Amino acid sequence: MAKPGCPDPLHRVPRRPHAWWGALLLSQALVAALWWRFGWVVGLPLMLASHAVFWWGVMKPASRLYSPVLARLPTREPVVWLTIDDGPSEQTPAILDLLDAHRVKATFFVVGERALAWPDALREIARRGHGIGNHSHTHPQAWFWALGPAAMRREIAEAQAAITGIAGIAPRWFRAVVGMANPFVSAPLREHGLARVAWSARGYDAVAAEPAAVVARIERDLRPGAIVLLHEGAKHGRNVEVLALLLRRLEVLGYSAVLPEAVQAPAEASVIPGTS
């Protein structure tokens, strides 16, 4: 855990949110020069390859191209960070009771509009000592990756305002919708002091309904410091069952669930550092 008054080495806010512009311009200038010198036979493949790098930065949740991102807690202790996306929802009270019964903490990555619809649930998350993260205001699942700078800033800022106004706590962590963060995410993250979080274990419980299959997929990727991606409010209605089974399996396997503030980061690189 970071000492009072010291920066948290796990919480990495983008420092240079527009640095990607320089890399883009330099890469395309190099492509143009090589195209002019050697023709399209060399230039076209290089152009496609250079564009693929920037697309990879969008499509890969743990990509560090556009901002620092925390994808795993830097520890060898048998602990995991449970993160629950897409709430609050009608399932939030049952989820909170489950977490209390197992004496563990989780971070809820909250959608701003859903916080406004379920304000008492959000307040209860905070009251019980769980973490609260920013997961956009409207959760535009199909096109979050393609948002322009104004829309991206609005999604993050409006969620931050709604969550802070209801819970009385400003989120410190942000998770991109579907994990896809485009070049315009870094500036609003810096503006609001947010650090981006990905994951290292998931069971696809937003769409998969069978708890045993979901937990088995998560278990395959469990390691000390794993960040586990979970959901609430899915249409299949079985997210509470998934969490109940997962918590039992974690106990059998000797894992406990903690918030990142409880983990002491080593002096060396403790996150996937970004270029932004």
mmCIF file of N, CA and C in Angstrom, residues 99-219:
data_model
loop_
_atom_site.group_PDB
_atom_site.id
_atom_site.type_symbol
_atom_site.label_atom_id
_atom_site.label_comp_id
_atom_site.label_asym_id
_atom_site.label_seq_id
_atom_site.Cartn_x
_atom_site.Cartn_y
_atom_site.Cartn_z
ATOM 1 N N LEU A 99 -20.330 -10.712 -1.278
ATOM 2 C CA LEU A 99 -18.978 -10.247 -0.962
ATOM 3 C C LEU A 99 -18.798 -10.119 0.548
ATOM 4 N N ASP A 100 -19.813 -9.614 1.233
ATOM 5 C CA ASP A 100 -19.732 -9.509 2.688
ATOM 6 C C ASP A 100 -19.641 -10.887 3.333
ATOM 7 N N ALA A 101 -20.429 -11.834 2.826
ATOM 8 C CA ALA A 101 -20.439 -13.169 3.408
ATOM 9 C C ALA A 101 -19.070 -13.823 3.310
ATOM 10 N N HIS A 102 -18.338 -13.515 2.247
ATOM 11 C CA HIS A 102 -17.002 -14.096 2.058
ATOM 12 C C HIS A 102 -15.894 -13.160 2.554
ATOM 13 N N ARG A 103 -16.277 -12.004 3.074
ATOM 14 C CA ARG A 103 -15.336 -11.037 3.651
ATOM 15 C C ARG A 103 -14.272 -10.605 2.652
ATOM 16 N N VAL A 104 -14.721 -10.266 1.448
ATOM 17 C CA VAL A 104 -13.795 -9.797 0.424
ATOM 18 C C VAL A 104 -14.291 -8.469 -0.144
ATOM 19 N N LYS A 105 -13.396 -7.770 -0.795
ATOM 20 C CA LYS A 105 -13.722 -6.492 -1.416
ATOM 21 C C LYS A 105 -13.563 -6.602 -2.933
ATOM 22 N N ALA A 106 -14.303 -5.755 -3.619
ATOM 23 C CA ALA A 106 -14.238 -5.708 -5.080
ATOM 24 C C ALA A 106 -14.333 -4.256 -5.517
ATOM 25 N N THR A 107 -14.020 -4.014 -6.773
ATOM 26 C CA THR A 107 -14.210 -2.690 -7.363
ATOM 27 C C THR A 107 -15.307 -2.789 -8.412
ATOM 28 N N PHE A 108 -16.291 -1.908 -8.303
ATOM 29 C CA PHE A 108 -17.403 -1.856 -9.246
ATOM 30 C C PHE A 108 -17.121 -0.775 -10.280
ATOM 31 N N PHE A 109 -16.970 -1.162 -11.543
ATOM 32 C CA PHE A 109 -16.792 -0.194 -12.617
ATOM 33 C C PHE A 109 -18.183 0.190 -13.125
ATOM 34 N N VAL A 110 -18.560 1.411 -12.797
ATOM 35 C CA VAL A 110 -19.949 1.863 -12.848
ATOM 36 C C VAL A 110 -20.226 2.676 -14.107
ATOM 37 N N VAL A 111 -21.394 2.472 -14.678
ATOM 38 C CA VAL A 111 -21.883 3.263 -15.811
ATOM 39 C C VAL A 111 -22.680 4.440 -15.257
ATOM 40 N N GLY A 112 -22.367 5.650 -15.712
ATOM 41 C CA GLY A 112 -22.976 6.841 -15.139
ATOM 42 C C GLY A 112 -24.493 6.840 -15.184
ATOM 43 N N GLU A 113 -25.080 6.520 -16.331
ATOM 44 C CA GLU A 113 -26.538 6.508 -16.448
ATOM 45 C C GLU A 113 -27.172 5.495 -15.505
ATOM 46 N N ARG A 114 -26.513 4.364 -15.308
ATOM 47 C CA ARG A 114 -27.058 3.343 -14.413
ATOM 48 C C ARG A 114 -26.899 3.758 -12.955
ATOM 49 N N ALA A 115 -25.858 4.533 -12.659
ATOM 50 C CA ALA A 115 -25.722 5.091 -11.312
ATOM 51 C C ALA A 115 -26.879 6.039 -11.008
ATOM 52 N N LEU A 116 -27.260 6.843 -12.000
ATOM 53 C CA LEU A 116 -28.392 7.753 -11.816
ATOM 54 C C LEU A 116 -29.699 6.983 -11.641
ATOM 55 N N ALA A 117 -29.810 5.819 -12.291
ATOM 56 C CA ALA A 117 -31.021 5.006 -12.179
ATOM 57 C C ALA A 117 -31.061 4.207 -10.874
ATOM 58 N N TRP A 118 -29.890 3.875 -10.316
ATOM 59 C CA TRP A 118 -29.801 3.062 -9.101
ATOM 60 C C TRP A 118 -28.909 3.773 -8.064
ATOM 61 N N PRO A 119 -29.262 4.983 -7.650
ATOM 62 C CA PRO A 119 -28.373 5.733 -6.750
ATOM 63 C C PRO A 119 -28.182 5.075 -5.389
ATOM 64 N N ASP A 120 -29.231 4.458 -4.846
ATOM 65 C CA ASP A 120 -29.087 3.827 -3.531
ATOM 66 C C ASP A 120 -28.113 2.657 -3.591
ATOM 67 N N ALA A 121 -28.125 1.910 -4.693
ATOM 68 C CA ALA A 121 -27.187 0.800 -4.834
ATOM 69 C C ALA A 121 -25.754 1.307 -4.881
ATOM 70 N N LEU A 122 -25.530 2.416 -5.584
ATOM 71 C CA LEU A 122 -24.179 2.977 -5.658
ATOM 72 C C LEU A 122 -23.715 3.453 -4.281
ATOM 73 N N ARG A 123 -24.607 4.098 -3.551
ATOM 74 C CA ARG A 123 -24.242 4.556 -2.200
ATOM 75 C C ARG A 123 -23.912 3.375 -1.303
ATOM 76 N N GLU A 124 -24.619 2.269 -1.485
ATOM 77 C CA GLU A 124 -24.363 1.096 -0.651
ATOM 78 C C GLU A 124 -23.023 0.468 -0.992
ATOM 79 N N ILE A 125 -22.636 0.491 -2.257
ATOM 80 C CA ILE A 125 -21.298 0.010 -2.636
ATOM 81 C C ILE A 125 -20.234 0.791 -1.862
ATOM 82 N N ALA A 126 -20.377 2.110 -1.861
ATOM 83 C CA ALA A 126 -19.409 2.949 -1.157
ATOM 84 C C ALA A 126 -19.467 2.720 0.350
ATOM 85 N N ARG A 127 -20.667 2.606 0.888
ATOM 86 C CA ARG A 127 -20.824 2.443 2.337
ATOM 87 C C ARG A 127 -20.166 1.164 2.832
ATOM 88 N N ARG A 128 -20.197 0.129 2.020
ATOM 89 C CA ARG A 128 -19.623 -1.153 2.434
ATOM 90 C C ARG A 128 -18.124 -1.249 2.155
ATOM 91 N N GLY A 129 -17.537 -0.181 1.676
ATOM 92 C CA GLY A 129 -16.093 -0.135 1.552
ATOM 93 C C GLY A 129 -15.511 -0.726 0.294
ATOM 94 N N HIS A 130 -16.319 -0.880 -0.744
ATOM 95 C CA HIS A 130 -15.816 -1.387 -2.015
ATOM 96 C C HIS A 130 -15.317 -0.242 -2.891
ATOM 97 N N GLY A 131 -14.512 -0.577 -3.881
ATOM 98 C CA GLY A 131 -14.016 0.432 -4.802
ATOM 99 C C GLY A 131 -15.062 0.765 -5.857
ATOM 100 N N ILE A 132 -14.960 1.981 -6.392
ATOM 101 C CA ILE A 132 -15.860 2.428 -7.451
ATOM 102 C C ILE A 132 -15.020 3.009 -8.575
ATOM 103 N N GLY A 133 -15.201 2.483 -9.793
ATOM 104 C CA GLY A 133 -14.473 2.965 -10.954
ATOM 105 C C GLY A 133 -15.414 3.540 -11.991
ATOM 106 N N ASN A 134 -14.841 4.269 -12.928
ATOM 107 C CA ASN A 134 -15.575 4.919 -14.026
ATOM 108 C C ASN A 134 -15.584 3.977 -15.230
ATOM 109 N N HIS A 135 -16.785 3.695 -15.752
ATOM 110 C CA HIS A 135 -16.916 2.795 -16.900
ATOM 111 C C HIS A 135 -17.750 3.446 -18.005
ATOM 112 N N SER A 136 -17.582 4.758 -18.163
ATOM 113 C CA SER A 136 -18.288 5.579 -19.160
ATOM 114 C C SER A 136 -19.676 5.962 -18.660
ATOM 115 N N HIS A 137 -20.307 6.898 -19.371
ATOM 116 C CA HIS A 137 -21.624 7.371 -18.927
ATOM 117 C C HIS A 137 -22.774 6.587 -19.537
ATOM 118 N N THR A 138 -22.660 6.226 -20.814
ATOM 119 C CA THR A 138 -23.783 5.550 -21.477
ATOM 120 C C THR A 138 -23.443 4.131 -21.935
ATOM 121 N N HIS A 139 -22.196 3.696 -21.746
ATOM 122 C CA HIS A 139 -21.743 2.363 -22.150
ATOM 123 C C HIS A 139 -22.043 2.091 -23.622
ATOM 124 N N PRO A 140 -21.486 2.894 -24.532
ATOM 125 C CA PRO A 140 -21.714 2.678 -25.969
ATOM 126 C C PRO A 140 -20.881 1.506 -26.479
ATOM 127 N N GLN A 141 -21.359 0.321 -26.227
ATOM 128 C CA GLN A 141 -20.585 -0.896 -26.459
ATOM 129 C C GLN A 141 -20.132 -1.071 -27.905
ATOM 130 N N ALA A 142 -20.996 -0.699 -28.850
ATOM 131 C CA ALA A 142 -20.687 -0.949 -30.262
ATOM 132 C C ALA A 142 -19.700 0.050 -30.839
ATOM 133 N N TRP A 143 -19.602 1.253 -30.260
ATOM 134 C CA TRP A 143 -18.777 2.280 -30.911
ATOM 135 C C TRP A 143 -17.872 3.062 -29.950
ATOM 136 N N PHE A 144 -17.710 2.603 -28.719
ATOM 137 C CA PHE A 144 -16.818 3.320 -27.812
ATOM 138 C C PHE A 144 -15.424 3.457 -28.411
ATOM 139 N N TRP A 145 -14.941 2.398 -29.067
ATOM 140 C CA TRP A 145 -13.598 2.387 -29.656
ATOM 141 C C TRP A 145 -13.438 3.466 -30.725
ATOM 142 N N ALA A 146 -14.571 3.946 -31.308
ATOM 143 C CA ALA A 146 -14.509 4.899 -32.418
ATOM 144 C C ALA A 146 -14.887 6.312 -32.005
ATOM 145 N N LEU A 147 -15.086 6.575 -30.716
ATOM 146 C CA LEU A 147 -15.496 7.911 -30.281
ATOM 147 C C LEU A 147 -14.411 8.941 -30.591
ATOM 148 N N GLY A 148 -14.845 10.126 -31.020
ATOM 149 C CA GLY A 148 -13.926 11.233 -31.217
ATOM 150 C C GLY A 148 -13.594 11.902 -29.902
ATOM 151 N N PRO A 149 -12.725 12.914 -29.923
ATOM 152 C CA PRO A 149 -12.268 13.525 -28.670
ATOM 153 C C PRO A 149 -13.379 14.148 -27.838
ATOM 154 N N ALA A 150 -14.338 14.835 -28.481
ATOM 155 C CA ALA A 150 -15.409 15.473 -27.717
ATOM 156 C C ALA A 150 -16.327 14.442 -27.077
ATOM 157 N N ALA A 151 -16.709 13.415 -27.839
ATOM 158 C CA ALA A 151 -17.595 12.377 -27.301
ATOM 159 C C ALA A 151 -16.899 11.579 -26.202
ATOM 160 N N MET A 152 -15.613 11.286 -26.387
ATOM 161 C CA MET A 152 -14.875 10.550 -25.368
ATOM 162 C C MET A 152 -14.792 11.355 -24.077
ATOM 163 N N ARG A 153 -14.478 12.621 -24.204
ATOM 164 C CA ARG A 153 -14.401 13.464 -23.006
ATOM 165 C C ARG A 153 -15.747 13.533 -22.292
ATOM 166 N N ARG A 154 -16.821 13.601 -23.071
ATOM 167 C CA ARG A 154 -18.165 13.667 -22.483
ATOM 168 C C ARG A 154 -18.512 12.368 -21.753
ATOM 169 N N GLU A 155 -18.198 11.226 -22.357
ATOM 170 C CA GLU A 155 -18.503 9.943 -21.721
ATOM 171 C C GLU A 155 -17.802 9.814 -20.368
ATOM 172 N N ILE A 156 -16.549 10.205 -20.323
ATOM 173 C CA ILE A 156 -15.781 10.058 -19.087
ATOM 174 C C ILE A 156 -16.170 11.121 -18.067
ATOM 175 N N ALA A 157 -16.315 12.359 -18.505
ATOM 176 C CA ALA A 157 -16.610 13.456 -17.585
ATOM 177 C C ALA A 157 -18.003 13.331 -16.967
ATOM 178 N N GLU A 158 -18.996 12.973 -17.779
ATOM 179 C CA GLU A 158 -20.357 12.877 -17.249
ATOM 180 C C GLU A 158 -20.489 11.719 -16.265
ATOM 181 N N ALA A 159 -19.817 10.617 -16.548
ATOM 182 C CA ALA A 159 -19.830 9.503 -15.598
ATOM 183 C C ALA A 159 -19.136 9.909 -14.301
ATOM 184 N N GLN A 160 -18.003 10.593 -14.419
ATOM 185 C CA GLN A 160 -17.269 11.018 -13.232
ATOM 186 C C GLN A 160 -18.130 11.925 -12.366
ATOM 187 N N ALA A 161 -18.835 12.848 -13.007
ATOM 188 C CA ALA A 161 -19.687 13.775 -12.257
ATOM 189 C C ALA A 161 -20.855 13.059 -11.591
ATOM 190 N N ALA A 162 -21.496 12.144 -12.321
ATOM 191 C CA ALA A 162 -22.650 11.431 -11.769
ATOM 192 C C ALA A 162 -22.240 10.563 -10.584
ATOM 193 N N ILE A 163 -21.159 9.812 -10.745
ATOM 194 C CA ILE A 163 -20.717 8.907 -9.680
ATOM 195 C C ILE A 163 -20.291 9.692 -8.455
ATOM 196 N N THR A 164 -19.517 10.752 -8.662
ATOM 197 C CA THR A 164 -19.039 11.560 -7.546
ATOM 198 C C THR A 164 -20.195 12.221 -6.816
ATOM 199 N N GLY A 165 -21.166 12.727 -7.583
ATOM 200 C CA GLY A 165 -22.308 13.396 -6.966
ATOM 201 C C GLY A 165 -23.154 12.468 -6.117
ATOM 202 N N ILE A 166 -23.279 11.220 -6.521
ATOM 203 C CA ILE A 166 -24.118 10.268 -5.789
ATOM 204 C C ILE A 166 -23.361 9.627 -4.630
ATOM 205 N N ALA A 167 -22.176 9.119 -4.920
ATOM 206 C CA ALA A 167 -21.431 8.362 -3.912
ATOM 207 C C ALA A 167 -20.586 9.241 -3.007
ATOM 208 N N GLY A 168 -20.301 10.481 -3.451
ATOM 209 C CA GLY A 168 -19.435 11.350 -2.668
ATOM 210 C C GLY A 168 -17.974 10.969 -2.769
ATOM 211 N N ILE A 169 -17.640 10.102 -3.712
ATOM 212 C CA ILE A 169 -16.264 9.633 -3.921
ATOM 213 C C ILE A 169 -15.949 9.755 -5.404
ATOM 214 N N ALA A 170 -14.853 10.425 -5.737
ATOM 215 C CA ALA A 170 -14.443 10.527 -7.135
ATOM 216 C C ALA A 170 -13.671 9.279 -7.533
ATOM 217 N N PRO A 171 -14.106 8.557 -8.568
ATOM 218 C CA PRO A 171 -13.353 7.374 -9.002
ATOM 219 C C PRO A 171 -11.910 7.714 -9.363
ATOM 220 N N ARG A 172 -11.012 6.770 -9.102
ATOM 221 C CA ARG A 172 -9.605 6.899 -9.454
ATOM 222 C C ARG A 172 -9.229 5.986 -10.616
ATOM 223 N N TRP A 173 -10.085 4.998 -10.894
ATOM 224 C CA TRP A 173 -9.796 4.002 -11.917
ATOM 225 C C TRP A 173 -10.811 4.084 -13.043
ATOM 226 N N PHE A 174 -10.370 3.755 -14.245
ATOM 227 C CA PHE A 174 -11.252 3.772 -15.413
ATOM 228 C C PHE A 174 -11.068 2.479 -16.193
ATOM 229 N N ARG A 175 -12.176 1.930 -16.655
ATOM 230 C CA ARG A 175 -12.111 0.806 -17.586
ATOM 231 C C ARG A 175 -12.851 1.169 -18.863
ATOM 232 N N ALA A 176 -12.172 1.031 -19.976
ATOM 233 C CA ALA A 176 -12.780 1.303 -21.273
ATOM 234 C C ALA A 176 -13.886 0.291 -21.558
ATOM 235 N N VAL A 177 -14.906 0.729 -22.255
ATOM 236 C CA VAL A 177 -15.998 -0.168 -22.631
ATOM 237 C C VAL A 177 -15.449 -1.245 -23.569
ATOM 238 N N VAL A 178 -15.709 -2.496 -23.242
ATOM 239 C CA VAL A 178 -15.175 -3.663 -23.954
ATOM 240 C C VAL A 178 -13.641 -3.647 -23.942
ATOM 241 N N GLY A 179 -13.057 -2.823 -23.117
ATOM 242 C CA GLY A 179 -11.611 -2.765 -22.994
ATOM 243 C C GLY A 179 -10.890 -2.016 -24.092
ATOM 244 N N MET A 180 -11.636 -1.455 -25.057
ATOM 245 C CA MET A 180 -11.008 -0.839 -26.228
ATOM 246 C C MET A 180 -10.839 0.663 -26.018
ATOM 247 N N ALA A 181 -9.602 1.101 -25.912
ATOM 248 C CA ALA A 181 -9.306 2.503 -25.651
ATOM 249 C C ALA A 181 -8.624 3.112 -26.866
ATOM 250 N N ASN A 182 -9.232 4.122 -27.462
ATOM 251 C CA ASN A 182 -8.647 4.722 -28.658
ATOM 252 C C ASN A 182 -7.723 5.881 -28.297
ATOM 253 N N PRO A 183 -7.123 6.563 -29.275
ATOM 254 C CA PRO A 183 -6.150 7.614 -28.955
ATOM 255 C C PRO A 183 -6.703 8.781 -28.150
ATOM 256 N N PHE A 184 -8.029 8.943 -28.112
ATOM 257 C CA PHE A 184 -8.600 10.118 -27.456
ATOM 258 C C PHE A 184 -8.953 9.876 -25.994
ATOM 259 N N VAL A 185 -8.599 8.702 -25.451
ATOM 260 C CA VAL A 185 -8.956 8.410 -24.071
ATOM 261 C C VAL A 185 -8.006 9.074 -23.073
ATOM 262 N N SER A 186 -6.764 9.296 -23.461
ATOM 263 C CA SER A 186 -5.757 9.733 -22.494
ATOM 264 C C SER A 186 -5.996 11.129 -21.940
ATOM 265 N N ALA A 187 -6.425 12.062 -22.789
ATOM 266 C CA ALA A 187 -6.600 13.445 -22.322
ATOM 267 C C ALA A 187 -7.646 13.550 -21.214
ATOM 268 N N PRO A 188 -8.860 12.983 -21.370
ATOM 269 C CA PRO A 188 -9.817 13.063 -20.254
ATOM 270 C C PRO A 188 -9.385 12.250 -19.039
ATOM 271 N N LEU A 189 -8.642 11.169 -19.232
ATOM 272 C CA LEU A 189 -8.136 10.451 -18.068
ATOM 273 C C LEU A 189 -7.202 11.347 -17.262
ATOM 274 N N ARG A 190 -6.326 12.041 -17.950
ATOM 275 C CA ARG A 190 -5.419 12.949 -17.249
ATOM 276 C C ARG A 190 -6.196 14.073 -16.570
ATOM 277 N N GLU A 191 -7.186 14.593 -17.257
ATOM 278 C CA GLU A 191 -7.983 15.703 -16.708
ATOM 279 C C GLU A 191 -8.665 15.320 -15.393
ATOM 280 N N HIS A 192 -9.101 14.072 -15.282
ATOM 281 C CA HIS A 192 -9.846 13.645 -14.091
ATOM 282 C C HIS A 192 -9.020 12.780 -13.143
ATOM 283 N N GLY A 193 -7.727 12.660 -13.400
ATOM 284 C CA GLY A 193 -6.866 11.887 -12.508
ATOM 285 C C GLY A 193 -7.179 10.409 -12.490
ATOM 286 N N LEU A 194 -7.560 9.859 -13.644
ATOM 287 C CA LEU A 194 -7.957 8.461 -13.740
ATOM 288 C C LEU A 194 -6.839 7.606 -14.328
ATOM 289 N N ALA A 195 -6.702 6.395 -13.812
ATOM 290 C CA ALA A 195 -5.760 5.415 -14.351
ATOM 291 C C ALA A 195 -6.558 4.274 -14.969
ATOM 292 N N ARG A 196 -6.084 3.764 -16.095
ATOM 293 C CA ARG A 196 -6.834 2.747 -16.837
ATOM 294 C C ARG A 196 -6.511 1.344 -16.337
ATOM 295 N N VAL A 197 -7.551 0.512 -16.303
ATOM 296 C CA VAL A 197 -7.435 -0.860 -15.811
ATOM 297 C C VAL A 197 -7.929 -1.818 -16.890
ATOM 298 N N ALA A 198 -7.162 -2.865 -17.146
ATOM 299 C CA ALA A 198 -7.610 -3.941 -18.031
ATOM 300 C C ALA A 198 -7.932 -5.155 -17.151
ATOM 301 N N TRP A 199 -7.523 -6.355 -17.569
ATOM 302 C CA TRP A 199 -7.772 -7.563 -16.783
ATOM 303 C C TRP A 199 -6.817 -8.644 -17.257
ATOM 304 N N SER A 200 -6.710 -9.710 -16.467
ATOM 305 C CA SER A 200 -5.891 -10.843 -16.868
ATOM 306 C C SER A 200 -6.649 -12.162 -16.781
ATOM 307 N N ALA A 201 -7.865 -12.161 -16.248
ATOM 308 C CA ALA A 201 -8.686 -13.375 -16.175
ATOM 309 C C ALA A 201 -10.138 -12.991 -16.392
ATOM 310 N N ARG A 202 -10.800 -13.726 -17.293
ATOM 311 C CA ARG A 202 -12.209 -13.443 -17.566
ATOM 312 C C ARG A 202 -12.918 -14.738 -17.949
ATOM 313 N N GLY A 203 -14.232 -14.744 -17.750
ATOM 314 C CA GLY A 203 -15.018 -15.924 -18.093
ATOM 315 C C GLY A 203 -16.125 -15.646 -19.075
ATOM 316 N N TYR A 204 -16.186 -14.407 -19.593
ATOM 317 C CA TYR A 204 -17.210 -13.995 -20.567
ATOM 318 C C TYR A 204 -18.618 -14.102 -19.969
ATOM 319 N N ASP A 205 -18.729 -13.722 -18.690
ATOM 320 C CA ASP A 205 -20.011 -13.855 -18.011
ATOM 321 C C ASP A 205 -21.038 -12.818 -18.447
ATOM 322 N N ALA A 206 -20.640 -11.855 -19.266
ATOM 323 C CA ALA A 206 -21.635 -10.906 -19.795
ATOM 324 C C ALA A 206 -22.547 -11.586 -20.804
ATOM 325 N N VAL A 207 -22.060 -12.674 -21.418
ATOM 326 C CA VAL A 207 -22.862 -13.372 -22.429
ATOM 327 C C VAL A 207 -23.044 -14.848 -22.099
ATOM 328 N N ALA A 208 -22.083 -15.452 -21.401
ATOM 329 C CA ALA A 208 -22.172 -16.878 -21.074
ATOM 330 C C ALA A 208 -22.970 -17.063 -19.792
ATOM 331 N N ALA A 209 -23.921 -18.014 -19.806
ATOM 332 C CA ALA A 209 -24.855 -18.144 -18.698
ATOM 333 C C ALA A 209 -24.525 -19.276 -17.731
ATOM 334 N N GLU A 210 -23.710 -20.230 -18.126
ATOM 335 C CA GLU A 210 -23.452 -21.397 -17.280
ATOM 336 C C GLU A 210 -22.328 -21.091 -16.284
ATOM 337 N N PRO A 211 -22.657 -20.962 -14.985
ATOM 338 C CA PRO A 211 -21.642 -20.559 -14.005
ATOM 339 C C PRO A 211 -20.407 -21.445 -13.984
ATOM 340 N N ALA A 212 -20.588 -22.765 -14.076
ATOM 341 C CA ALA A 212 -19.425 -23.660 -13.999
ATOM 342 C C ALA A 212 -18.457 -23.415 -15.149
ATOM 343 N N ALA A 213 -18.984 -23.196 -16.353
ATOM 344 C CA ALA A 213 -18.123 -22.945 -17.504
ATOM 345 C C ALA A 213 -17.420 -21.598 -17.377
ATOM 346 N N VAL A 214 -18.131 -20.585 -16.896
ATOM 347 C CA VAL A 214 -17.536 -19.267 -16.715
ATOM 348 C C VAL A 214 -16.390 -19.323 -15.710
ATOM 349 N N VAL A 215 -16.633 -19.956 -14.571
ATOM 350 C CA VAL A 215 -15.616 -20.021 -13.522
ATOM 351 C C VAL A 215 -14.428 -20.860 -13.972
ATOM 352 N N ALA A 216 -14.678 -21.903 -14.742
ATOM 353 C CA ALA A 216 -13.567 -22.715 -15.253
ATOM 354 C C ALA A 216 -12.652 -21.887 -16.147
ATOM 355 N N ARG A 217 -13.246 -21.026 -16.987
ATOM 356 C CA ARG A 217 -12.413 -20.170 -17.848
ATOM 357 C C ARG A 217 -11.603 -19.183 -17.014
ATOM 358 N N ILE A 218 -12.224 -18.616 -15.993
ATOM 359 C CA ILE A 218 -11.491 -17.697 -15.115
ATOM 360 C C ILE A 218 -10.348 -18.434 -14.421
ATOM 361 N N GLU A 219 -10.637 -19.625 -13.928
ATOM 362 C CA GLU A 219 -9.651 -20.382 -13.158
ATOM 363 C C GLU A 219 -8.419 -20.712 -13.986
#
